[in-house]
C-alpha positions as a LaTeX table, in Angstrom:
\begin{tabular}{lrrr}
\hline
Residue & $x$ (\AA) & $y$ (\AA) & $z$ (\AA) \\
\hline
Met1 & $-47.69$ & 14.50 & $-50.81$ \\
Thr2 & $-47.72$ & 14.66 & $-47.13$ \\
Arg3 & $-45.36$ & 17.26 & $-45.36$ \\
Gln4 & $-42.34$ & 15.84 & $-43.81$ \\
Ala5 & $-42.07$ & 17.07 & $-40.23$ \\
Lys6 & $-38.93$ & 17.44 & $-38.06$ \\
Val7 & $-38.81$ & 16.94 & $-34.38$ \\
Asp8 & $-36.30$ & 19.06 & $-32.36$ \\
Lys9 & $-35.01$ & 16.45 & $-29.74$ \\
Glu10 & $-33.74$ & 19.16 & $-27.53$ \\
Leu11 & $-37.11$ & 20.83 & $-27.22$ \\
Cys12 & $-39.25$ & 17.51 & $-27.20$ \\
Ile13 & $-40.48$ & 16.57 & $-23.77$ \\
Gly14 & $-41.91$ & 13.10 & $-24.77$ \\
Cys15 & $-45.59$ & 13.83 & $-24.11$ \\
Ser16 & $-46.55$ & 11.73 & $-27.06$ \\
Leu17 & $-49.37$ & 13.93 & $-28.42$ \\
Cys18 & $-47.83$ & 13.68 & $-31.87$ \\
Thr19 & $-47.47$ & 9.87 & $-31.75$ \\
Arg20 & $-51.14$ & 9.43 & $-30.64$ \\
Ser21 & $-52.41$ & 11.90 & $-33.23$ \\
Cys22 & $-50.35$ & 10.60 & $-36.15$ \\
Pro23 & $-48.93$ & 7.11 & $-35.41$ \\
Lys24 & $-47.90$ & 6.61 & $-39.00$ \\
Ser25 & $-45.66$ & 9.74 & $-39.04$ \\
Phe26 & $-44.18$ & 9.92 & $-35.42$ \\
Lys27 & $-42.84$ & 7.47 & $-32.95$ \\
Leu28 & $-41.29$ & 7.65 & $-29.43$ \\
Glu29 & $-37.64$ & 6.45 & $-29.38$ \\
Asp30 & $-35.98$ & 4.63 & $-26.50$ \\
Asp31 & $-34.83$ & 7.95 & $-25.08$ \\
Gly32 & $-38.57$ & 8.88 & $-24.63$ \\
Lys33 & $-38.37$ & 11.62 & $-27.20$ \\
Ser34 & $-40.35$ & 11.68 & $-30.46$ \\
Thr35 & $-39.03$ & 11.22 & $-33.87$ \\
Ala36 & $-40.58$ & 11.97 & $-37.26$ \\
Leu37 & $-40.85$ & 8.94 & $-39.64$ \\
Ala38 & $-39.90$ & 9.38 & $-43.26$ \\
Pro39 & $-41.89$ & 9.32 & $-45.26$ \\
Ala40 & $-44.85$ & 10.64 & $-43.22$ \\
Ser41 & $-47.80$ & 8.28 & $-43.83$ \\
Asp42 & $-50.51$ & 10.24 & $-42.09$ \\
Ser43 & $-52.54$ & 13.00 & $-43.87$ \\
Glu44 & $-51.25$ & 16.51 & $-44.18$ \\
Glu45 & $-54.10$ & 17.62 & $-41.93$ \\
Cys46 & $-52.92$ & 15.14 & $-39.24$ \\
Val47 & $-49.27$ & 16.13 & $-39.37$ \\
Gln48 & $-50.23$ & 19.83 & $-39.19$ \\
Lys49 & $-52.43$ & 19.05 & $-36.10$ \\
Ala50 & $-49.45$ & 17.47 & $-34.44$ \\
Ile51 & $-47.36$ & 20.47 & $-35.31$ \\
Asp52 & $-50.09$ & 22.86 & $-33.79$ \\
Glu53 & $-50.74$ & 20.73 & $-30.66$ \\
Cys54 & $-47.11$ & 20.27 & $-29.65$ \\
Pro55 & $-46.90$ & 21.98 & $-26.24$ \\
Val56 & $-43.28$ & 22.97 & $-26.63$ \\
Gln57 & $-43.28$ & 23.70 & $-30.44$ \\
Ala58 & $-40.76$ & 21.02 & $-31.01$ \\
Ile59 & $-42.20$ & 19.93 & $-34.37$ \\
Ser60 & $-41.65$ & 21.85 & $-37.64$ \\
\hline
\end{tabular}
């Protein structure tokens, strides 16, 4: 089962790295911030890559 990520909206800067890496697990909202989709549909490795690549550590 793929890990369910959480995005801290206060930290998110809307860079879209996560949405480009894992488009089935993250999306940009109208406010320009990312949100995690439930359930995450990308692989565990993909979600972990998005967590690791977030420049402001907004994803956990």
